[in-house]
Coordinates of C-alpha atoms in Angstrom, one line a residue:
M88 CA -28.0 -7.8 7.5
N89 CA -28.9 -9.7 10.8
T90 CA -25.7 -10.3 12.8
D91 CA -26.9 -13.8 14.0
I92 CA -27.3 -14.9 10.3
T93 CA -23.9 -13.4 9.4
K94 CA -22.2 -15.4 12.1
K95 CA -23.6 -18.5 10.7
I96 CA -21.9 -17.9 7.2
P97 CA -18.7 -19.6 6.5
K98 CA -15.6 -17.4 6.8
R99 CA -13.2 -18.5 3.9
R100 CA -13.1 -14.9 2.6
W101 CA -11.2 -13.9 5.7
G102 CA -8.7 -16.6 5.1
I103 CA -8.1 -14.9 1.8
G104 CA -7.8 -11.5 3.3
A105 CA -5.2 -12.9 5.8
L106 CA -3.3 -14.4 2.7
L107 CA -3.2 -10.9 1.1
G108 CA -1.9 -9.5 4.2
V109 CA 0.9 -11.9 4.6
G110 CA 1.7 -11.0 0.9
V111 CA 2.0 -7.3 1.6
L112 CA 4.1 -7.9 4.8
I113 CA 6.5 -10.0 2.6
N114 CA 6.6 -7.3 -0.1
Y115 CA 7.7 -4.6 2.3
I116 CA 10.2 -6.8 4.0
D117 CA 11.6 -7.4 0.6
R118 CA 11.7 -3.5 -0.1
I119 CA 13.7 -2.6 3.1
G120 CA 16.3 -5.2 2.9
L121 CA 18.7 -3.1 0.8
S122 CA 18.6 -0.3 3.4
V123 CA 19.5 -2.7 6.3
A124 CA 22.3 -4.4 4.1
A125 CA 23.6 -1.1 2.6
P126 CA 26.7 -0.6 4.9
Q127 CA 28.0 -4.2 4.2
I128 CA 27.3 -3.9 0.5
K129 CA 29.0 -0.5 0.4
E130 CA 32.1 -1.6 2.1
L131 CA 32.4 -4.9 0.1
F132 CA 32.0 -3.4 -3.4
N133 CA 33.5 0.0 -2.7
L134 CA 30.5 1.9 -3.7
T135 CA 30.3 5.7 -3.9
P136 CA 27.5 7.6 -2.3
V137 CA 26.0 8.2 -5.9
E138 CA 26.0 4.6 -6.7
L139 CA 24.4 3.7 -3.3
G140 CA 21.8 6.3 -4.1
L141 CA 21.2 4.7 -7.5
L142 CA 20.6 1.3 -5.9
F143 CA 18.2 2.9 -3.5
S144 CA 16.0 4.5 -6.3
A145 CA 16.1 1.5 -8.8
F146 CA 13.1 -0.2 -7.2
A147 CA 10.9 3.1 -6.9
W148 CA 11.2 4.1 -10.6
S149 CA 10.2 0.7 -12.2
Y150 CA 7.6 0.2 -9.4
S151 CA 6.3 3.6 -10.0
L152 CA 6.2 3.7 -13.8
L153 CA 4.5 0.2 -14.2
Q154 CA 1.5 1.1 -11.8
I155 CA -0.9 2.1 -14.6
P156 CA 0.2 -0.6 -17.1
V157 CA 0.1 -3.2 -14.5
G158 CA -3.5 -2.1 -13.4
M159 CA -4.7 -2.4 -17.0
V160 CA -3.1 -5.8 -17.5
M161 CA -4.8 -7.0 -14.2
D162 CA -8.1 -5.7 -15.4
R163 CA -7.6 -7.8 -18.3
F164 CA -6.3 -11.0 -16.8
G165 CA -7.4 -10.9 -13.3
P166 CA -5.7 -10.8 -9.8
T167 CA -5.2 -14.8 -9.9
R168 CA -2.7 -14.9 -12.7
V169 CA -1.1 -11.5 -12.3
G170 CA -0.7 -12.2 -8.5
R171 CA 1.0 -15.5 -9.2
W172 CA 3.7 -14.2 -11.7
G173 CA 4.3 -11.2 -9.4
A174 CA 4.9 -13.5 -6.3
F175 CA 7.2 -15.6 -8.4
L176 CA 9.2 -12.7 -9.5
W177 CA 9.6 -11.3 -6.0
G178 CA 11.7 -14.4 -4.9
L179 CA 13.7 -14.3 -8.2
A180 CA 14.7 -10.7 -7.6
A181 CA 15.8 -11.5 -4.1
T182 CA 17.8 -14.7 -5.3
I183 CA 19.7 -12.6 -7.9
T184 CA 20.5 -10.0 -5.3
A185 CA 21.8 -12.8 -3.0
F186 CA 24.2 -14.1 -5.7
S187 CA 25.3 -10.7 -7.2
S188 CA 28.9 -10.0 -7.5
G189 CA 28.8 -6.1 -7.8
F190 CA 26.8 -3.1 -8.5
A191 CA 25.3 -4.0 -11.7
G192 CA 23.8 -7.3 -10.5
I193 CA 22.2 -5.6 -7.6
F194 CA 20.8 -2.6 -9.8
A195 CA 19.4 -5.1 -12.2
A196 CA 17.8 -7.0 -9.3
R197 CA 16.1 -3.9 -7.8
I198 CA 14.7 -2.9 -11.2
L199 CA 13.2 -6.4 -11.4
L200 CA 11.9 -6.2 -7.8
G201 CA 10.2 -2.9 -8.8
I202 CA 8.5 -4.7 -11.8
A203 CA 7.4 -7.6 -9.6
E204 CA 6.0 -5.8 -6.8
A205 CA 4.1 -3.4 -9.0
P206 CA 0.9 -5.5 -8.9
A207 CA 1.0 -6.1 -5.2
F208 CA -1.3 -3.4 -3.8
P209 CA -3.6 -3.3 -7.1
V210 CA -3.9 -7.1 -6.7
S211 CA -4.9 -7.0 -3.2
A212 CA -7.4 -4.1 -3.7
K213 CA -9.1 -5.9 -6.7
A214 CA -9.3 -9.3 -4.9
T215 CA -10.7 -7.7 -1.8
G216 CA -13.4 -6.1 -4.2
Y217 CA -14.2 -9.6 -5.4
W218 CA -14.2 -11.3 -2.1
F219 CA -15.8 -9.0 0.3
P220 CA -19.3 -7.3 0.6
R221 CA -19.2 -3.7 0.9
N222 CA -19.9 -3.7 4.7
E223 CA -16.8 -5.6 5.3
R224 CA -14.5 -3.9 2.9
G225 CA -13.0 -1.6 5.7
M226 CA -11.4 -4.4 7.7
A227 CA -10.5 -6.4 4.7
T228 CA -8.6 -3.6 3.1
A229 CA -7.1 -2.6 6.6
I230 CA -5.5 -6.1 6.9
F231 CA -3.3 -5.6 3.9
D232 CA -2.7 -2.1 4.3
A233 CA -1.7 -2.5 8.0
A234 CA 0.8 -5.1 7.0
A235 CA 2.8 -2.4 5.2
K236 CA 3.1 -0.5 8.2
F237 CA 3.9 -3.5 10.6
S238 CA 6.6 -4.5 8.3
N239 CA 8.7 -1.5 9.8
V240 CA 8.1 -2.9 13.3
I241 CA 9.3 -6.6 12.6
G242 CA 11.2 -6.5 9.3
V243 CA 14.1 -4.3 10.2
P244 CA 14.9 -6.2 13.4
L245 CA 14.4 -9.5 11.5
L246 CA 16.7 -8.5 8.6
A247 CA 19.2 -6.8 10.8
L248 CA 19.7 -9.9 13.2
T249 CA 20.2 -12.0 10.0
I250 CA 22.5 -9.7 8.2
V251 CA 24.6 -9.0 11.4
T252 CA 24.8 -12.8 12.2
F253 CA 25.3 -14.3 8.7
G254 CA 26.0 -11.7 6.4
W255 CA 24.0 -9.6 3.9
R256 CA 23.6 -12.3 1.2
W257 CA 21.7 -14.3 3.9
G258 CA 19.4 -11.4 4.4
F259 CA 18.3 -11.6 0.8
G260 CA 18.3 -15.3 1.1
L261 CA 15.7 -15.0 3.8
T262 CA 13.6 -12.7 1.8
A263 CA 13.7 -15.0 -1.1
V264 CA 12.6 -18.0 0.9
L265 CA 9.7 -16.0 2.3
S266 CA 8.7 -14.7 -1.3
F267 CA 8.8 -18.2 -3.0
S268 CA 6.9 -19.5 0.1
Y269 CA 4.2 -16.9 -0.6
F270 CA 4.2 -17.7 -4.1
I271 CA 3.4 -21.4 -3.4
A272 CA 0.8 -20.3 -0.8
F273 CA -0.9 -18.0 -3.3
Y274 CA -0.8 -20.5 -6.1
V275 CA -2.4 -23.1 -4.0
L276 CA -4.8 -21.0 -2.0
Y277 CA -6.0 -18.1 -4.1
R278 CA -8.8 -18.2 -6.7
D279 CA -11.4 -15.7 -7.6
P280 CA -14.7 -16.5 -5.7
S281 CA -16.4 -17.9 -8.7
A282 CA -13.8 -20.4 -9.3
D283 CA -12.9 -21.3 -5.7
P284 CA -14.1 -24.9 -5.2
K285 CA -13.9 -24.5 -1.3
L286 CA -16.1 -21.6 -1.2
S287 CA -19.8 -22.4 -0.3
K288 CA -22.7 -21.4 -2.3
E289 CA -24.0 -19.8 0.9
E290 CA -20.9 -17.6 1.4
L291 CA -20.6 -16.8 -2.4
R292 CA -24.3 -15.5 -2.2
Y293 CA -23.5 -13.4 0.7
I294 CA -20.5 -11.8 -0.9
Q295 CA -22.2 -11.1 -4.0
D296 CA -25.6 -9.9 -2.6
G297 CA -23.4 -7.6 -0.3
G298 CA -22.2 -5.6 -3.3
A299 CA -18.9 -7.3 -4.2
S300 CA -17.3 -6.1 -7.4
P301 CA -18.3 -8.1 -10.5
E302 CA -15.6 -10.6 -11.9
G303 CA -14.2 -10.3 -15.5
P304 CA -12.9 -7.8 -17.8
S305 CA -14.5 -4.7 -18.8
E306 CA -16.2 -4.8 -22.4
A307 CA -14.9 -1.4 -23.1
G308 CA -11.2 -2.6 -23.4
A309 CA -8.1 -1.6 -21.3
L310 CA -7.1 1.6 -23.2
N311 CA -10.8 2.7 -23.4
M312 CA -11.3 2.2 -19.7
L313 CA -8.1 4.1 -18.9
G314 CA -9.1 7.1 -21.1
Y315 CA -12.7 7.0 -19.9
L316 CA -11.5 7.0 -16.2
L317 CA -9.1 10.0 -16.8
T318 CA -12.1 12.0 -17.7
K319 CA -13.9 11.6 -14.2
T320 CA -13.4 14.2 -11.7
K321 CA -14.0 11.4 -9.0
I322 CA -10.7 9.7 -10.1
W323 CA -8.8 13.0 -9.9
G324 CA -10.1 13.7 -6.6
L325 CA -9.1 10.3 -5.4
T326 CA -5.6 10.5 -7.0
I327 CA -4.7 14.0 -5.8
G328 CA -5.8 13.2 -2.3
F329 CA -3.9 9.9 -2.1
A330 CA -0.8 11.4 -3.6
A331 CA -0.9 13.9 -0.8
Y332 CA -1.1 11.1 1.8
G333 CA 1.9 9.5 0.0
Y334 CA 4.1 12.3 0.4
S335 CA 3.9 12.3 4.2
F336 CA 3.9 8.5 4.4
Y337 CA 7.1 8.4 2.5
L338 CA 8.6 11.3 4.4
F339 CA 8.1 9.3 7.8
L340 CA 9.2 6.0 6.0
T341 CA 12.6 7.4 4.8
W342 CA 13.7 10.3 7.1
L343 CA 12.2 9.5 10.5
P344 CA 15.3 7.8 11.9
G345 CA 17.5 10.5 10.5
Y346 CA 15.4 13.2 12.0
L347 CA 15.6 11.6 15.4
V348 CA 19.4 11.3 15.1
Q349 CA 20.0 14.8 13.8
T350 CA 17.3 16.8 15.5
M351 CA 16.8 14.9 18.7
H352 CA 20.5 13.8 19.0
M353 CA 20.0 10.0 19.5
S354 CA 22.0 7.2 18.7
I355 CA 21.1 5.1 15.7
L356 CA 20.1 2.1 17.9
K357 CA 17.9 4.4 20.2
S358 CA 16.4 6.1 17.1
A359 CA 15.3 2.7 15.8
G360 CA 13.6 2.1 19.0
Y361 CA 11.8 5.3 19.1
A362 CA 10.9 5.2 15.3
A363 CA 9.1 1.8 16.0
I364 CA 6.5 3.5 18.4
P365 CA 4.7 5.5 15.6
W366 CA 4.7 2.5 13.3
L367 CA 3.0 0.5 16.0
V368 CA 0.5 3.3 16.5
A369 CA -0.2 3.4 12.7
T370 CA -0.8 -0.4 12.6
V371 CA -3.4 -0.2 15.5
A372 CA -5.1 2.7 14.0
D373 CA -5.2 1.2 10.5
L374 CA -7.0 -1.8 11.8
F375 CA -9.2 -0.4 14.3
V376 CA -10.2 2.9 12.8
G377 CA -9.7 2.3 9.0
G378 CA -11.0 -1.2 9.3
W379 CA -13.3 -2.2 12.2
L380 CA -14.8 1.1 13.1
I381 CA -15.9 1.7 9.4
D382 CA -17.5 -1.5 9.0
H383 CA -19.0 -1.3 12.5
L384 CA -20.7 2.1 11.8
I385 CA -21.8 1.0 8.2
S386 CA -23.4 -2.3 9.6
R387 CA -25.4 -0.1 12.2
G388 CA -27.0 1.8 9.2
K389 CA -24.9 4.8 8.8
D390 CA -24.4 6.4 5.5
E391 CA -21.6 4.4 3.8
S392 CA -20.2 7.5 1.8
L393 CA -20.4 9.8 4.8
V394 CA -18.5 7.3 7.0
R395 CA -15.9 6.5 4.7
K396 CA -15.2 10.2 3.7
G397 CA -15.4 11.2 7.4
V398 CA -12.5 8.8 8.4
L399 CA -10.7 9.6 5.2
V400 CA -10.8 13.5 5.8
C401 CA -10.4 13.2 9.7
G402 CA -7.3 11.0 9.2
M403 CA -5.7 13.5 6.9
V404 CA -6.5 16.3 9.4
L405 CA -4.8 14.3 12.1
G406 CA -1.7 14.0 9.9
L407 CA -1.3 17.8 10.3
A408 CA 0.0 16.9 13.8
V409 CA 3.2 16.8 12.1
F410 CA 3.4 20.6 12.8
G411 CA 3.7 19.8 16.5
A412 CA 6.9 18.1 16.0
T413 CA 8.4 21.3 14.7
Q414 CA 7.7 23.0 17.9
T415 CA 9.5 20.7 20.3
T416 CA 13.1 19.6 21.0
D417 CA 11.9 17.0 23.3
P418 CA 12.2 13.3 21.9
A419 CA 9.0 12.1 23.7
W420 CA 6.9 15.0 22.5
A421 CA 8.2 14.7 19.0
I422 CA 7.2 11.0 18.8
F423 CA 3.9 12.0 20.5
W424 CA 3.1 14.3 17.7
I425 CA 4.5 12.1 14.9
S426 CA 2.6 9.1 16.3
I427 CA -0.7 11.1 16.1
A428 CA 0.1 12.1 12.5
L429 CA 1.1 8.8 11.2
G430 CA -1.8 7.1 13.1
G431 CA -4.2 9.6 11.4
L432 CA -2.7 8.9 7.9
A433 CA -2.8 5.0 8.8
S434 CA -6.5 5.5 9.3
A435 CA -7.1 7.1 6.1
A436 CA -5.0 4.7 4.1
P437 CA -7.4 1.6 4.0
V438 CA -10.3 3.8 3.1
G439 CA -8.2 5.1 0.1
W440 CA -7.4 1.5 -1.0
S441 CA -10.9 0.4 -0.6
L442 CA -12.1 3.1 -2.9
P443 CA -11.0 1.5 -6.3
S444 CA -13.3 -1.4 -5.9
L445 CA -16.0 0.8 -4.6
I446 CA -16.3 3.4 -7.2
A447 CA -15.1 1.5 -10.2
P448 CA -17.1 0.5 -13.3
K449 CA -16.8 -3.3 -14.1
G450 CA -13.4 -4.2 -14.8
G451 CA -11.8 -1.0 -13.9
A452 CA -10.6 -1.4 -10.2
G453 CA -7.1 -2.4 -11.2
T454 CA -6.8 0.6 -13.5
I455 CA -8.0 3.1 -10.9
G456 CA -5.6 1.4 -8.2
G457 CA -2.8 1.7 -10.8
I458 CA -3.5 5.5 -11.4
M459 CA -3.6 6.4 -7.7
N460 CA -0.7 4.4 -6.8
F461 CA 1.3 5.9 -9.7
A462 CA 0.6 9.4 -8.3
N463 CA 1.1 8.2 -4.6
N464 CA 4.6 6.6 -5.5
L465 CA 5.8 9.8 -7.5
M466 CA 5.0 11.7 -4.5
G467 CA 6.9 9.0 -2.5
A468 CA 9.9 9.4 -4.7
A469 CA 9.7 13.3 -4.4
A470 CA 9.3 13.3 -0.5
P471 CA 12.7 12.1 0.5
I472 CA 14.5 14.2 -2.2
V473 CA 12.6 17.4 -1.3
T474 CA 13.1 16.8 2.4
G475 CA 16.8 16.2 2.1
M476 CA 17.2 19.4 -0.1
I477 CA 15.3 21.4 2.6
V478 CA 17.3 19.9 5.6
G479 CA 20.6 20.3 3.7
A480 CA 19.8 24.1 3.0
T481 CA 18.3 24.8 6.5
N482 CA 20.0 22.2 8.8
S483 CA 16.5 21.8 10.2
F484 CA 13.3 19.6 9.6
T485 CA 10.9 22.4 10.4
N486 CA 10.4 23.6 6.9
A487 CA 10.3 20.0 5.6
F488 CA 7.3 19.3 8.0
M489 CA 5.7 22.5 7.1
V490 CA 5.7 21.5 3.2
A491 CA 4.3 18.1 4.1
G492 CA 1.4 19.9 6.1
V493 CA 0.6 22.0 3.0
I494 CA 0.5 19.1 0.6
L495 CA -1.8 17.4 3.2
L496 CA -4.2 20.4 3.1
I497 CA -4.3 20.1 -0.6
G498 CA -5.2 16.5 -0.3
I499 CA -7.9 17.4 2.3
V500 CA -9.6 19.8 -0.3
S501 CA -9.4 17.3 -3.0
F502 CA -11.0 14.4 -1.0
V503 CA -13.7 16.9 0.3
F504 CA -14.6 18.8 -2.9
V505 CA -13.5 16.8 -5.9
L506 CA -14.0 13.1 -4.9
G507 CA -17.6 13.7 -4.3
K508 CA -20.0 10.9 -3.2
I509 CA -18.3 7.3 -3.0
E510 CA -20.5 5.6 -5.4
A511 CA -19.8 3.6 -8.6
I512 CA -19.0 5.3 -11.8
P513 CA -21.2 4.1 -14.8
D514 CA -19.8 1.5 -17.2
P515 CA -18.2 3.0 -20.4
E516 CA -19.7 2.2 -23.6
P517 CA -18.5 -1.3 -25.0
R518 CA -16.0 -1.2 -27.8
G519 CA -17.7 -1.0 -31.3
A520 CA -21.0 0.3 -29.5
I521 CA -23.3 2.2 -31.9
Q522 CA -24.2 5.5 -30.4
P523 CA -27.6 6.6 -30.5
A524 CA -28.5 9.4 -32.9
R525 CA -28.7 12.9 -31.5

């Protein structure tokens, strides 16, 4: 499309994109709150390491197990209703945590937080499909995906300052205020494009003509849609590839500070400063490569499927730079290699999250997002456990990083050979449809 014409089109869709990004940012600040507050909570309630481990894991299991059901529910009821309820429950979970009097209350609140945040990424992915034409989907997806990375840069210092100054309950009070504020903003501002009174007809036409995902549920029904999608090799290619990404992402998310303390002999404070560098690199790479560069190349007439798969695969290949960190004892070089690896993975991530709305049949984007994020988070739960077992047995991160590299190679093969061309899967037959005689 002519860029001069595009510049004259209103930009309400980008306000929606920013709103979704803020939601994911708050989402991830909510998640890391317990890690920052853990020392005070452990001391106050005399928790054992086993009890503390149960608190850490409570969120991950409820979050992971609900991914596919939540995707199906969202395909039935849409991102507006599901997104509102999710955001409200984020705030409720943080409030319960702040007023908890022991292990049981915090454990229940973490289970609730996993339930509440299960729709977060699928809602953002589906809403982005509704609100953005295909040639802008890269940057739109990168906005909310980069927010997850940037939360590690600002969330930990913000919560740490609050908890050290006012106590751990105030840390969760802060996340409750942020969550309820987002609930109000989402309730007031978000509508699907066809129901948004502030969206001009000109911009709506631009979005729809540009290949936005059609609104509304599938005529096939939620269970039929799930069964239909699970028969498609394209879905398995996406799911296996994204799960491989998730393993390395969660390894860095959970073990990077410990790696710097143990292997590079840094203090906790110094390791926190060093650990922020790869996450800053990841944020920039996510927005620039996974977002702007993809949209720029597609707008210049490059083949859409080739561009997206190229960035996806190249980003995963750069993730193999984690091997470099196993060959050095210099902290600067270790951070250099980890920054390349995490930057590469961050470039690939928004492509992965844009795919559900790009390949889904009508009404199936939420279900696809649920399937891939279910596998992603199962690998996310496995990564810190496997890494801990390897480090405990060998007193070294070398083999742990090697395992991550091998899993990345499997993901690359899946993206290249199983995913196939990035194009829409045909719609399934409606429920009750009469099949033609053969």
